[in-house]
Amino acid sequence: MTEYQLKPGKLGKKVMDGYKKVEEKFTDTFLEKDENSPTGYSLKTGKTAEKVTGAYQKIEDGVVGTYKKIENAFVDKFLEEKED
């Protein structure tokens, strides 16, 4: 299937900027730089950090999954692949 990217517009830009701020705050609070990690970060130690990270991952997966469903429905409803 062809991949599409939705133009975010004003509202989409605000949502993306808000998400970026939450992500940065999370990174500052629960992650530390780690050159040996493939992502460049590792989890700060502690049970609270592990619980919060797990909860954050579940929320992120839900948001991304929901967005993907909406995006697919939009593509199916309003877009069609161009034939050359």
PDB file of N, CA, C and O in Angstrom:
ATOM      1  N   MET A   1       0.837  -1.172   0.000  1.00  0.00           N
ATOM      2  CA  MET A   1       0.000   0.000   0.000  1.00  0.00           C
ATOM      3  C   MET A   1       0.885   1.240   0.000  1.00  0.00           C
ATOM      4  O   MET A   1       1.909   1.295   0.660  1.00  0.00           O
ATOM      5  N   THR A   2       0.464   2.248  -0.694  1.00  0.00           N
ATOM      6  CA  THR A   2       1.189   3.504  -0.752  1.00  0.00           C
ATOM      7  C   THR A   2       1.055   4.236   0.570  1.00  0.00           C
ATOM      8  O   THR A   2      -0.012   4.268   1.161  1.00  0.00           O
ATOM      9  N   GLU A   3       2.133   4.815   1.042  1.00  0.00           N
ATOM     10  CA  GLU A   3       2.105   5.577   2.289  1.00  0.00           C
ATOM     11  C   GLU A   3       1.793   7.031   1.974  1.00  0.00           C
ATOM     12  O   GLU A   3       2.249   7.572   0.969  1.00  0.00           O
ATOM     13  N   TYR A   4       1.011   7.649   2.833  1.00  0.00           N
ATOM     14  CA  TYR A   4       0.651   9.047   2.708  1.00  0.00           C
ATOM     15  C   TYR A   4       1.006   9.765   3.995  1.00  0.00           C
ATOM     16  O   TYR A   4       1.110   9.157   5.047  1.00  0.00           O
ATOM     17  N   GLN A   5       1.155  11.056   3.895  1.00  0.00           N
ATOM     18  CA  GLN A   5       1.384  11.870   5.075  1.00  0.00           C
ATOM     19  C   GLN A   5       0.386  13.013   5.039  1.00  0.00           C
ATOM     20  O   GLN A   5       0.271  13.715   4.038  1.00  0.00           O
ATOM     21  N   LEU A   6      -0.353  13.169   6.121  1.00  0.00           N
ATOM     22  CA  LEU A   6      -1.355  14.215   6.207  1.00  0.00           C
ATOM     23  C   LEU A   6      -0.683  15.542   6.533  1.00  0.00           C
ATOM     24  O   LEU A   6       0.171  15.602   7.406  1.00  0.00           O
ATOM     25  N   LYS A   7      -1.062  16.584   5.843  1.00  0.00           N
ATOM     26  CA  LYS A   7      -0.558  17.912   6.164  1.00  0.00           C
ATOM     27  C   LYS A   7      -1.191  18.322   7.494  1.00  0.00           C
ATOM     28  O   LYS A   7      -2.403  18.285   7.635  1.00  0.00           O
ATOM     29  N   PRO A   8      -0.387  18.714   8.483  1.00  0.00           N
ATOM     30  CA  PRO A   8      -0.947  18.911   9.821  1.00  0.00           C
ATOM     31  C   PRO A   8      -1.840  20.131   9.993  1.00  0.00           C
ATOM     32  O   PRO A   8      -2.740  20.107  10.802  1.00  0.00           O
ATOM     33  N   GLY A   9      -1.657  21.208   9.275  1.00  0.00           N
ATOM     34  CA  GLY A   9      -2.461  22.404   9.479  1.00  0.00           C
ATOM     35  C   GLY A   9      -2.183  23.024  10.844  1.00  0.00           C
ATOM     36  O   GLY A   9      -1.314  22.584  11.587  1.00  0.00           O
ATOM     37  N   LYS A  10      -2.955  24.068  11.207  1.00  0.00           N
ATOM     38  CA  LYS A  10      -2.719  24.776  12.469  1.00  0.00           C
ATOM     39  C   LYS A  10      -2.958  23.883  13.678  1.00  0.00           C
ATOM     40  O   LYS A  10      -2.143  23.822  14.588  1.00  0.00           O
ATOM     41  N   LEU A  11      -4.100  23.199  13.713  1.00  0.00           N
ATOM     42  CA  LEU A  11      -4.439  22.356  14.852  1.00  0.00           C
ATOM     43  C   LEU A  11      -3.464  21.193  14.978  1.00  0.00           C
ATOM     44  O   LEU A  11      -2.970  20.894  16.064  1.00  0.00           O
ATOM     45  N   GLY A  12      -3.167  20.547  13.870  1.00  0.00           N
ATOM     46  CA  GLY A  12      -2.227  19.433  13.888  1.00  0.00           C
ATOM     47  C   GLY A  12      -0.858  19.864  14.374  1.00  0.00           C
ATOM     48  O   GLY A  12      -0.194  19.143  15.112  1.00  0.00           O
ATOM     49  N   LYS A  13      -0.433  21.039  13.978  1.00  0.00           N
ATOM     50  CA  LYS A  13       0.866  21.578  14.409  1.00  0.00           C
ATOM     51  C   LYS A  13       0.873  21.787  15.915  1.00  0.00           C
ATOM     52  O   LYS A  13       1.840  21.453  16.593  1.00  0.00           O
ATOM     53  N   LYS A  14      -0.242  22.321  16.473  1.00  0.00           N
ATOM     54  CA  LYS A  14      -0.328  22.527  17.919  1.00  0.00           C
ATOM     55  C   LYS A  14      -0.261  21.194  18.660  1.00  0.00           C
ATOM     56  O   LYS A  14       0.410  21.078  19.680  1.00  0.00           O
ATOM     57  N   VAL A  15      -0.973  20.197  18.146  1.00  0.00           N
ATOM     58  CA  VAL A  15      -0.955  18.873  18.778  1.00  0.00           C
ATOM     59  C   VAL A  15       0.453  18.292  18.735  1.00  0.00           C
ATOM     60  O   VAL A  15       0.954  17.767  19.734  1.00  0.00           O
ATOM     61  N   MET A  16       1.112  18.402  17.591  1.00  0.00           N
ATOM     62  CA  MET A  16       2.463  17.857  17.453  1.00  0.00           C
ATOM     63  C   MET A  16       3.445  18.587  18.366  1.00  0.00           C
ATOM     64  O   MET A  16       4.305  17.959  18.987  1.00  0.00           O
ATOM     65  N   ASP A  17       3.312  19.915  18.478  1.00  0.00           N
ATOM     66  CA  ASP A  17       4.185  20.689  19.367  1.00  0.00           C
ATOM     67  C   ASP A  17       3.949  20.305  20.825  1.00  0.00           C
ATOM     68  O   ASP A  17       4.887  20.173  21.602  1.00  0.00           O
ATOM     69  N   GLY A  18       2.678  20.114  21.217  1.00  0.00           N
ATOM     70  CA  GLY A  18       2.352  19.697  22.578  1.00  0.00           C
ATOM     71  C   GLY A  18       2.926  18.328  22.897  1.00  0.00           C
ATOM     72  O   GLY A  18       3.486  18.105  23.970  1.00  0.00           O
ATOM     73  N   TYR A  19       2.816  17.406  21.946  1.00  0.00           N
ATOM     74  CA  TYR A  19       3.372  16.072  22.135  1.00  0.00           C
ATOM     75  C   TYR A  19       4.885  16.147  22.299  1.00  0.00           C
ATOM     76  O   TYR A  19       5.460  15.469  23.152  1.00  0.00           O
ATOM     77  N   LYS A  20       5.521  16.983  21.504  1.00  0.00           N
ATOM     78  CA  LYS A  20       6.982  17.133  21.574  1.00  0.00           C
ATOM     79  C   LYS A  20       7.408  17.632  22.950  1.00  0.00           C
ATOM     80  O   LYS A  20       8.394  17.145  23.518  1.00  0.00           O
ATOM     81  N   LYS A  21       6.650  18.578  23.523  1.00  0.00           N
ATOM     82  CA  LYS A  21       6.974  19.083  24.855  1.00  0.00           C
ATOM     83  C   LYS A  21       6.849  17.984  25.904  1.00  0.00           C
ATOM     84  O   LYS A  21       7.699  17.863  26.792  1.00  0.00           O
ATOM     85  N   VAL A  22       5.791  17.168  25.815  1.00  0.00           N
ATOM     86  CA  VAL A  22       5.611  16.059  26.754  1.00  0.00           C
ATOM     87  C   VAL A  22       6.753  15.053  26.606  1.00  0.00           C
ATOM     88  O   VAL A  22       7.321  14.579  27.595  1.00  0.00           O
ATOM     89  N   GLU A  23       7.115  14.757  25.372  1.00  0.00           N
ATOM     90  CA  GLU A  23       8.197  13.813  25.109  1.00  0.00           C
ATOM     91  C   GLU A  23       9.527  14.327  25.678  1.00  0.00           C
ATOM     92  O   GLU A  23      10.287  13.562  26.299  1.00  0.00           O
ATOM     93  N   GLU A  24       9.804  15.606  25.499  1.00  0.00           N
ATOM     94  CA  GLU A  24      11.047  16.182  26.023  1.00  0.00           C
ATOM     95  C   GLU A  24      11.071  16.147  27.549  1.00  0.00           C
ATOM     96  O   GLU A  24      12.098  15.825  28.154  1.00  0.00           O
ATOM     97  N   LYS A  25       9.947  16.464  28.185  1.00  0.00           N
ATOM     98  CA  LYS A  25       9.859  16.434  29.650  1.00  0.00           C
ATOM     99  C   LYS A  25      10.068  15.005  30.155  1.00  0.00           C
ATOM    100  O   LYS A  25      10.787  14.776  31.130  1.00  0.00           O
ATOM    101  N   PHE A  26       9.449  14.054  29.481  1.00  0.00           N
ATOM    102  CA  PHE A  26       9.616  12.648  29.841  1.00  0.00           C
ATOM    103  C   PHE A  26      11.087  12.236  29.730  1.00  0.00           C
ATOM    104  O   PHE A  26      11.643  11.609  30.634  1.00  0.00           O
ATOM    105  N   THR A  27      11.707  12.608  28.620  1.00  0.00           N
ATOM    106  CA  THR A  27      13.111  12.258  28.393  1.00  0.00           C
ATOM    107  C   THR A  27      13.996  12.851  29.481  1.00  0.00           C
ATOM    108  O   THR A  27      14.854  12.163  30.037  1.00  0.00           O
ATOM    109  N   ASP A  28      13.778  14.118  29.800  1.00  0.00           N
ATOM    110  CA  ASP A  28      14.578  14.776  30.841  1.00  0.00           C
ATOM    111  C   ASP A  28      14.386  14.106  32.202  1.00  0.00           C
ATOM    112  O   ASP A  28      15.329  13.997  32.980  1.00  0.00           O
ATOM    113  N   THR A  29      13.170  13.670  32.497  1.00  0.00           N
ATOM    114  CA  THR A  29      12.854  13.111  33.815  1.00  0.00           C
ATOM    115  C   THR A  29      13.292  11.670  33.972  1.00  0.00           C
ATOM    116  O   THR A  29      13.821  11.295  35.021  1.00  0.00           O
ATOM    117  N   PHE A  30      13.106  10.837  32.946  1.00  0.00           N
ATOM    118  CA  PHE A  30      13.277   9.401  33.118  1.00  0.00           C
ATOM    119  C   PHE A  30      14.414   8.761  32.318  1.00  0.00           C
ATOM    120  O   PHE A  30      14.730   7.599  32.515  1.00  0.00           O
ATOM    121  N   LEU A  31      15.036   9.503  31.418  1.00  0.00           N
ATOM    122  CA  LEU A  31      16.103   8.920  30.609  1.00  0.00           C
ATOM    123  C   LEU A  31      17.406   9.678  30.818  1.00  0.00           C
ATOM    124  O   LEU A  31      17.422  10.842  31.191  1.00  0.00           O
ATOM    125  N   GLU A  32      18.499   8.961  30.571  1.00  0.00           N
ATOM    126  CA  GLU A  32      19.813   9.587  30.613  1.00  0.00           C
ATOM    127  C   GLU A  32      20.579   9.177  29.368  1.00  0.00           C
ATOM    128  O   GLU A  32      20.338   8.115  28.794  1.00  0.00           O
ATOM    129  N   LYS A  33      21.468  10.050  28.918  1.00  0.00           N
ATOM    130  CA  LYS A  33      22.246   9.753  27.718  1.00  0.00           C
ATOM    131  C   LYS A  33      23.110   8.519  27.956  1.00  0.00           C
ATOM    132  O   LYS A  33      23.686   8.339  29.015  1.00  0.00           O
ATOM    133  N   ASP A  34      23.149   7.661  26.933  1.00  0.00           N
ATOM    134  CA  ASP A  34      23.923   6.431  26.998  1.00  0.00           C
ATOM    135  C   ASP A  34      24.448   6.137  25.598  1.00  0.00           C
ATOM    136  O   ASP A  34      23.699   5.732  24.708  1.00  0.00           O
ATOM    137  N   GLU A  35      25.729   6.370  25.389  1.00  0.00           N
ATOM    138  CA  GLU A  35      26.331   6.186  24.065  1.00  0.00           C
ATOM    139  C   GLU A  35      26.323   4.732  23.609  1.00  0.00           C
ATOM    140  O   GLU A  35      26.415   4.456  22.421  1.00  0.00           O
ATOM    141  N   ASN A  36      26.198   3.794  24.546  1.00  0.00           N
ATOM    142  CA  ASN A  36      26.206   2.372  24.192  1.00  0.00           C
ATOM    143  C   ASN A  36      24.827   1.857  23.775  1.00  0.00           C
ATOM    144  O   ASN A  36      24.717   0.751  23.267  1.00  0.00           O
ATOM    145  N   SER A  37      23.798   2.653  23.990  1.00  0.00           N
ATOM    146  CA  SER A  37      22.433   2.251  23.644  1.00  0.00           C
ATOM    147  C   SER A  37      22.143   2.600  22.188  1.00  0.00           C
ATOM    148  O   SER A  37      22.566   3.648  21.706  1.00  0.00           O
ATOM    149  N   PRO A  38      21.399   1.745  21.481  1.00  0.00           N
ATOM    150  CA  PRO A  38      21.054   2.061  20.086  1.00  0.00           C
ATOM    151  C   PRO A  38      20.239   3.344  19.949  1.00  0.00           C
ATOM    152  O   PRO A  38      20.321   4.032  18.936  1.00  0.00           O
ATOM    153  N   THR A  39      19.458   3.684  20.967  1.00  0.00           N
ATOM    154  CA  THR A  39      18.645   4.895  20.918  1.00  0.00           C
ATOM    155  C   THR A  39      19.400   6.119  21.422  1.00  0.00           C
ATOM    156  O   THR A  39      18.946   7.242  21.249  1.00  0.00           O
ATOM    157  N   GLY A  40      20.538   5.900  22.086  1.00  0.00           N
ATOM    158  CA  GLY A  40      21.306   7.000  22.648  1.00  0.00           C
ATOM    159  C   GLY A  40      20.897   7.350  24.068  1.00  0.00           C
ATOM    160  O   GLY A  40      21.451   8.250  24.670  1.00  0.00           O
ATOM    161  N   TYR A  41      19.896   6.636  24.608  1.00  0.00           N
ATOM    162  CA  TYR A  41      19.414   6.868  25.964  1.00  0.00           C
ATOM    163  C   TYR A  41      19.223   5.541  26.678  1.00  0.00           C
ATOM    164  O   TYR A  41      19.015   4.506  26.048  1.00  0.00           O
ATOM    165  N   SER A  42      19.267   5.611  27.995  1.00  0.00           N
ATOM    166  CA  SER A  42      18.890   4.457  28.808  1.00  0.00           C
ATOM    167  C   SER A  42      18.002   4.951  29.937  1.00  0.00           C
ATOM    168  O   SER A  42      18.006   6.136  30.288  1.00  0.00           O
ATOM    169  N   LEU A  43      17.240   4.055  30.498  1.00  0.00           N
ATOM    170  CA  LEU A  43      16.302   4.388  31.557  1.00  0.00           C
ATOM    171  C   LEU A  43      17.048   4.672  32.847  1.00  0.00           C
ATOM    172  O   LEU A  43      17.957   3.922  33.229  1.00  0.00           O
ATOM    173  N   LYS A  44      16.690   5.777  33.493  1.00  0.00           N
ATOM    174  CA  LYS A  44      17.245   6.032  34.812  1.00  0.00           C
ATOM    175  C   LYS A  44      16.742   4.931  35.738  1.00  0.00           C
ATOM    176  O   LYS A  44      15.639   4.424  35.568  1.00  0.00           O
ATOM    177  N   THR A  45      17.547   4.561  36.693  1.00  0.00           N
ATOM    178  CA  THR A  45      17.174   3.462  37.558  1.00  0.00           C
ATOM    179  C   THR A  45      16.082   3.869  38.538  1.00  0.00           C
ATOM    180  O   THR A  45      15.902   5.041  38.849  1.00  0.00           O
ATOM    181  N   GLY A  46      15.370   2.873  39.000  1.00  0.00           N
ATOM    182  CA  GLY A  46      14.335   3.101  39.991  1.00  0.00           C
ATOM    183  C   GLY A  46      13.005   2.505  39.565  1.00  0.00           C
ATOM    184  O   GLY A  46      12.670   2.473  38.394  1.00  0.00           O
ATOM    185  N   LYS A  47      12.270   2.002  40.528  1.00  0.00           N
ATOM    186  CA  LYS A  47      10.977   1.367  40.259  1.00  0.00           C
ATOM    187  C   LYS A  47       9.976   2.363  39.679  1.00  0.00           C
ATOM    188  O   LYS A  47       9.219   2.028  38.778  1.00  0.00           O
ATOM    189  N   THR A  48       9.958   3.584  40.204  1.00  0.00           N
ATOM    190  CA  THR A  48       9.007   4.584  39.718  1.00  0.00           C
ATOM    191  C   THR A  48       9.258   4.871  38.246  1.00  0.00           C
ATOM    192  O   THR A  48       8.319   4.950  37.453  1.00  0.00           O
ATOM    193  N   ALA A  49      10.520   5.018  37.872  1.00  0.00           N
ATOM    194  CA  ALA A  49      10.854   5.281  36.467  1.00  0.00           C
ATOM    195  C   ALA A  49      10.380   4.137  35.581  1.00  0.00           C
ATOM    196  O   ALA A  49       9.832   4.370  34.502  1.00  0.00           O
ATOM    197  N   GLU A  50      10.549   2.911  36.028  1.00  0.00           N
ATOM    198  CA  GLU A  50      10.115   1.764  35.231  1.00  0.00           C
ATOM    199  C   GLU A  50       8.596   1.721  35.081  1.00  0.00           C
ATOM    200  O   GLU A  50       8.075   1.456  33.992  1.00  0.00           O
ATOM    201  N   LYS A  51       7.868   2.006  36.158  1.00  0.00           N
ATOM    202  CA  LYS A  51       6.406   2.002  36.092  1.00  0.00           C
ATOM    203  C   LYS A  51       5.902   3.113  35.171  1.00  0.00           C
ATOM    204  O   LYS A  51       5.010   2.894  34.355  1.00  0.00           O
ATOM    205  N   VAL A  52       6.468   4.291  35.317  1.00  0.00           N
ATOM    206  CA  VAL A  52       6.025   5.418  34.497  1.00  0.00           C
ATOM    207  C   VAL A  52       6.367   5.171  33.033  1.00  0.00           C
ATOM    208  O   VAL A  52       5.568   5.465  32.139  1.00  0.00           O
ATOM    209  N   THR A  53       7.525   4.615  32.772  1.00  0.00           N
ATOM    210  CA  THR A  53       7.919   4.320  31.399  1.00  0.00           C
ATOM    211  C   THR A  53       6.954   3.323  30.771  1.00  0.00           C
ATOM    212  O   THR A  53       6.533   3.492  29.619  1.00  0.00           O
ATOM    213  N   GLY A  54       6.582   2.297  31.502  1.00  0.00           N
ATOM    214  CA  GLY A  54       5.622   1.318  30.998  1.00  0.00           C
ATOM    215  C   GLY A  54       4.273   1.948  30.707  1.00  0.00           C
ATOM    216  O   GLY A  54       3.661   1.685  29.662  1.00  0.00           O
ATOM    217  N   ALA A  55       3.800   2.778  31.612  1.00  0.00           N
ATOM    218  CA  ALA A  55       2.518   3.465  31.405  1.00  0.00           C
ATOM    219  C   ALA A  55       2.591   4.399  30.201  1.00  0.00           C
ATOM    220  O   ALA A  55       1.666   4.453  29.381  1.00  0.00           O
ATOM    221  N   TYR A  56       3.682   5.139  30.097  1.00  0.00           N
ATOM    222  CA  TYR A  56       3.866   6.052  28.964  1.00  0.00           C
ATOM    223  C   TYR A  56       3.858   5.277  27.646  1.00  0.00           C
ATOM    224  O   TYR A  56       3.231   5.690  26.675  1.00  0.00           O
ATOM    225  N   GLN A  57       4.527   4.124  27.624  1.00  0.00           N
ATOM    226  CA  GLN A  57       4.587   3.313  26.403  1.00  0.00           C
ATOM    227  C   GLN A  57       3.191   2.847  26.003  1.00  0.00           C
ATOM    228  O   GLN A  57       2.830   2.867  24.827  1.00  0.00           O
ATOM    229  N   LYS A  58       2.377   2.439  26.970  1.00  0.00           N
ATOM    230  CA  LYS A  58       1.013   2.006  26.675  1.00  0.00           C
ATOM    231  C   LYS A  58       0.189   3.159  26.105  1.00  0.00           C
ATOM    232  O   LYS A  58      -0.560   2.985  25.142  1.00  0.00           O
ATOM    233  N   ILE A  59       0.333   4.334  26.704  1.00  0.00           N
ATOM    234  CA  ILE A  59      -0.395   5.506  26.210  1.00  0.00           C
ATOM    235  C   ILE A  59       0.061   5.859  24.797  1.00  0.00           C
ATOM    236  O   ILE A  59      -0.754   6.098  23.902  1.00  0.00           O
ATOM    237  N   GLU A  60       1.361   5.880  24.593  1.00  0.00           N
ATOM    238  CA  GLU A  60       1.895   6.212  23.273  1.00  0.00           C
ATOM    239  C   GLU A  60       1.421   5.213  22.223  1.00  0.00           C
ATOM    240  O   GLU A  60       1.000   5.602  21.136  1.00  0.00           O
ATOM    241  N   ASP A  61       1.453   3.918  22.549  1.00  0.00           N
ATOM    242  CA  ASP A  61       0.988   2.895  21.618  1.00  0.00           C
ATOM    243  C   ASP A  61      -0.484   3.096  21.275  1.00  0.00           C
ATOM    244  O   ASP A  61      -0.896   2.944  20.122  1.00  0.00           O
ATOM    245  N   GLY A  62      -1.289   3.447  22.281  1.00  0.00           N
ATOM    246  CA  GLY A  62      -2.711   3.691  22.047  1.00  0.00           C
ATOM    247  C   GLY A  62      -2.949   4.888  21.156  1.00  0.00           C
ATOM    248  O   GLY A  62      -3.773   4.839  20.233  1.00  0.00           O
ATOM    249  N   VAL A  63      -2.218   5.970  21.411  1.00  0.00           N
ATOM    250  CA  VAL A  63      -2.378   7.185  20.609  1.00  0.00           C
ATOM    251  C   VAL A  63      -1.939   6.929  19.174  1.00  0.00           C
ATOM    252  O   VAL A  63      -2.640   7.281  18.221  1.00  0.00           O
ATOM    253  N   VAL A  64      -0.794   6.297  19.010  1.00  0.00           N
ATOM    254  CA  VAL A  64      -0.281   6.030  17.661  1.00  0.00           C
ATOM    255  C   VAL A  64      -1.215   5.074  16.925  1.00  0.00           C
ATOM    256  O   VAL A  64      -1.533   5.276  15.751  1.00  0.00           O
ATOM    257  N   GLY A  65      -1.687   4.042  17.620  1.00  0.00           N
ATOM    258  CA  GLY A  65      -2.603   3.085  16.995  1.00  0.00           C
ATOM    259  C   GLY A  65      -3.901   3.746  16.563  1.00  0.00           C
ATOM    260  O   GLY A  65      -4.408   3.498  15.461  1.00  0.00           O
ATOM    261  N   THR A  66      -4.443   4.596  17.411  1.00  0.00           N
ATOM    262  CA  THR A  66      -5.681   5.312  17.082  1.00  0.00           C
ATOM    263  C   THR A  66      -5.464   6.253  15.909  1.00  0.00           C
ATOM    264  O   THR A  66      -6.289   6.316  14.987  1.00  0.00           O
ATOM    265  N   TYR A  67      -4.355   6.982  15.924  1.00  0.00           N
ATOM    266  CA  TYR A  67      -4.053   7.892  14.819  1.00  0.00           C
ATOM    267  C   TYR A  67      -3.943   7.116  13.507  1.00  0.00           C
ATOM    268  O   TYR A  67      -4.461   7.540  12.476  1.00  0.00           O
ATOM    269  N   LYS A  68      -3.288   5.971  13.548  1.00  0.00           N
ATOM    270  CA  LYS A  68      -3.098   5.168  12.335  1.00  0.00           C
ATOM    271  C   LYS A  68      -4.450   4.701  11.788  1.00  0.00           C
ATOM    272  O   LYS A  68      -4.666   4.699  10.578  1.00  0.00           O
ATOM    273  N   LYS A  69      -5.378   4.314  12.679  1.00  0.00           N
ATOM    274  CA  LYS A  69      -6.712   3.892  12.241  1.00  0.00           C
ATOM    275  C   LYS A  69      -7.445   5.057  11.564  1.00  0.00           C
ATOM    276  O   LYS A  69      -8.081   4.881  10.523  1.00  0.00           O
ATOM    277  N   ILE A  70      -7.350   6.249  12.177  1.00  0.00           N
ATOM    278  CA  ILE A  70      -7.998   7.434  11.599  1.00  0.00           C
ATOM    279  C   ILE A  70      -7.375   7.769  10.254  1.00  0.00           C
ATOM    280  O   ILE A  70      -8.073   8.057   9.276  1.00  0.00           O
ATOM    281  N   GLU A  71      -6.061   7.713  10.194  1.00  0.00           N
ATOM    282  CA  GLU A  71      -5.358   8.013   8.948  1.00  0.00           C
ATOM    283  C   GLU A  71      -5.758   7.030   7.845  1.00  0.00           C
ATOM    284  O   GLU A  71      -6.049   7.436   6.714  1.00  0.00           O
ATOM    285  N   ASN A  72      -5.810   5.752   8.169  1.00  0.00           N
ATOM    286  CA  ASN A  72      -6.197   4.742   7.174  1.00  0.00           C
ATOM    287  C   ASN A  72      -7.630   4.951   6.698  1.00  0.00           C
ATOM    288  O   ASN A  72      -7.925   4.814   5.508  1.00  0.00           O
ATOM    289  N   ALA A  73      -8.535   5.288   7.624  1.00  0.00           N
ATOM    290  CA  ALA A  73      -9.925   5.549   7.246  1.00  0.00           C
ATOM    291  C   ALA A  73     -10.007   6.770   6.325  1.00  0.00           C
ATOM    292  O   ALA A  73     -10.763   6.765   5.344  1.00  0.00           O
ATOM    293  N   PHE A  74      -9.231   7.807   6.631  1.00  0.00           N
ATOM    294  CA  PHE A  74      -9.203   9.004   5.797  1.00  0.00           C
ATOM    295  C   PHE A  74      -8.705   8.666   4.391  1.00  0.00           C
ATOM    296  O   PHE A  74      -9.302   9.071   3.391  1.00  0.00           O
ATOM    297  N   VAL A  75      -7.604   7.925   4.321  1.00  0.00           N
ATOM    298  CA  VAL A  75      -7.034   7.555   3.021  1.00  0.00           C
ATOM    299  C   VAL A  75      -8.040   6.733   2.229  1.00  0.00           C
ATOM    300  O   VAL A  75      -8.278   6.991   1.042  1.00  0.00           O
ATOM    301  N   ASP A  76      -8.673   5.756   2.877  1.00  0.00           N
ATOM    302  CA  ASP A  76      -9.644   4.915   2.183  1.00  0.00           C
ATOM    303  C   ASP A  76     -10.841   5.721   1.682  1.00  0.00           C
ATOM    304  O   ASP A  76     -11.374   5.461   0.603  1.00  0.00           O
ATOM    305  N   LYS A  77     -11.269   6.710   2.457  1.00  0.00           N
ATOM    306  CA  LYS A  77     -12.467   7.489   2.125  1.00  0.00           C
ATOM    307  C   LYS A  77     -12.205   8.575   1.089  1.00  0.00           C
ATOM    308  O   LYS A  77     -13.015   8.792   0.197  1.00  0.00           O
ATOM    309  N   PHE A  78     -11.063   9.275   1.198  1.00  0.00           N
ATOM    310  CA  PHE A  78     -10.876  10.476   0.402  1.00  0.00           C
ATOM    311  C   PHE A  78      -9.742  10.450  -0.606  1.00  0.00           C
ATOM    312  O   PHE A  78      -9.642  11.372  -1.417  1.00  0.00           O
ATOM    313  N   LEU A  79      -8.885   9.451  -0.577  1.00  0.00           N
ATOM    314  CA  LEU A  79      -7.751   9.430  -1.506  1.00  0.00           C
ATOM    315  C   LEU A  79      -7.796   8.172  -2.359  1.00  0.00           C
ATOM    316  O   LEU A  79      -8.313   7.138  -1.957  1.00  0.00           O
ATOM    317  N   GLU A  80      -7.248   8.301  -3.535  1.00  0.00           N
ATOM    318  CA  GLU A  80      -7.078   7.124  -4.381  1.00  0.00           C
ATOM    319  C   GLU A  80      -5.704   7.199  -5.021  1.00  0.00           C
ATOM    320  O   GLU A  80      -5.153   8.273  -5.216  1.00  0.00           O
ATOM    321  N   GLU A  81      -5.151   6.047  -5.304  1.00  0.00           N
ATOM    322  CA  GLU A  81      -3.825   5.990  -5.879  1.00  0.00           C
ATOM    323  C   GLU A  81      -3.895   6.400  -7.355  1.00  0.00           C
ATOM    324  O   GLU A  81      -4.797   5.988  -8.085  1.00  0.00           O
ATOM    325  N   LYS A  82      -2.951   7.231  -7.762  1.00  0.00           N
ATOM    326  CA  LYS A  82      -2.898   7.686  -9.137  1.00  0.00           C
ATOM    327  C   LYS A  82      -2.318   6.594 -10.012  1.00  0.00           C
ATOM    328  O   LYS A  82      -1.381   5.912  -9.632  1.00  0.00           O
ATOM    329  N   GLU A  83      -2.901   6.436 -11.169  1.00  0.00           N
ATOM    330  CA  GLU A  83      -2.352   5.483 -12.124  1.00  0.00           C
ATOM    331  C   GLU A  83      -1.634   6.244 -13.206  1.00  0.00           C
ATOM    332  O   GLU A  83      -2.127   7.261 -13.709  1.00  0.00           O
ATOM    333  N   ASP A  84      -0.444   5.783 -13.546  1.00  0.00           N
ATOM    334  CA  ASP A  84       0.363   6.497 -14.558  1.00  0.00           C
ATOM    335  C   ASP A  84      -0.123   6.211 -15.954  1.00  0.00           C
ATOM    336  O   ASP A  84      -0.634   5.265 -16.329  1.00  0.00           O
TER     337      ASP A  84
END
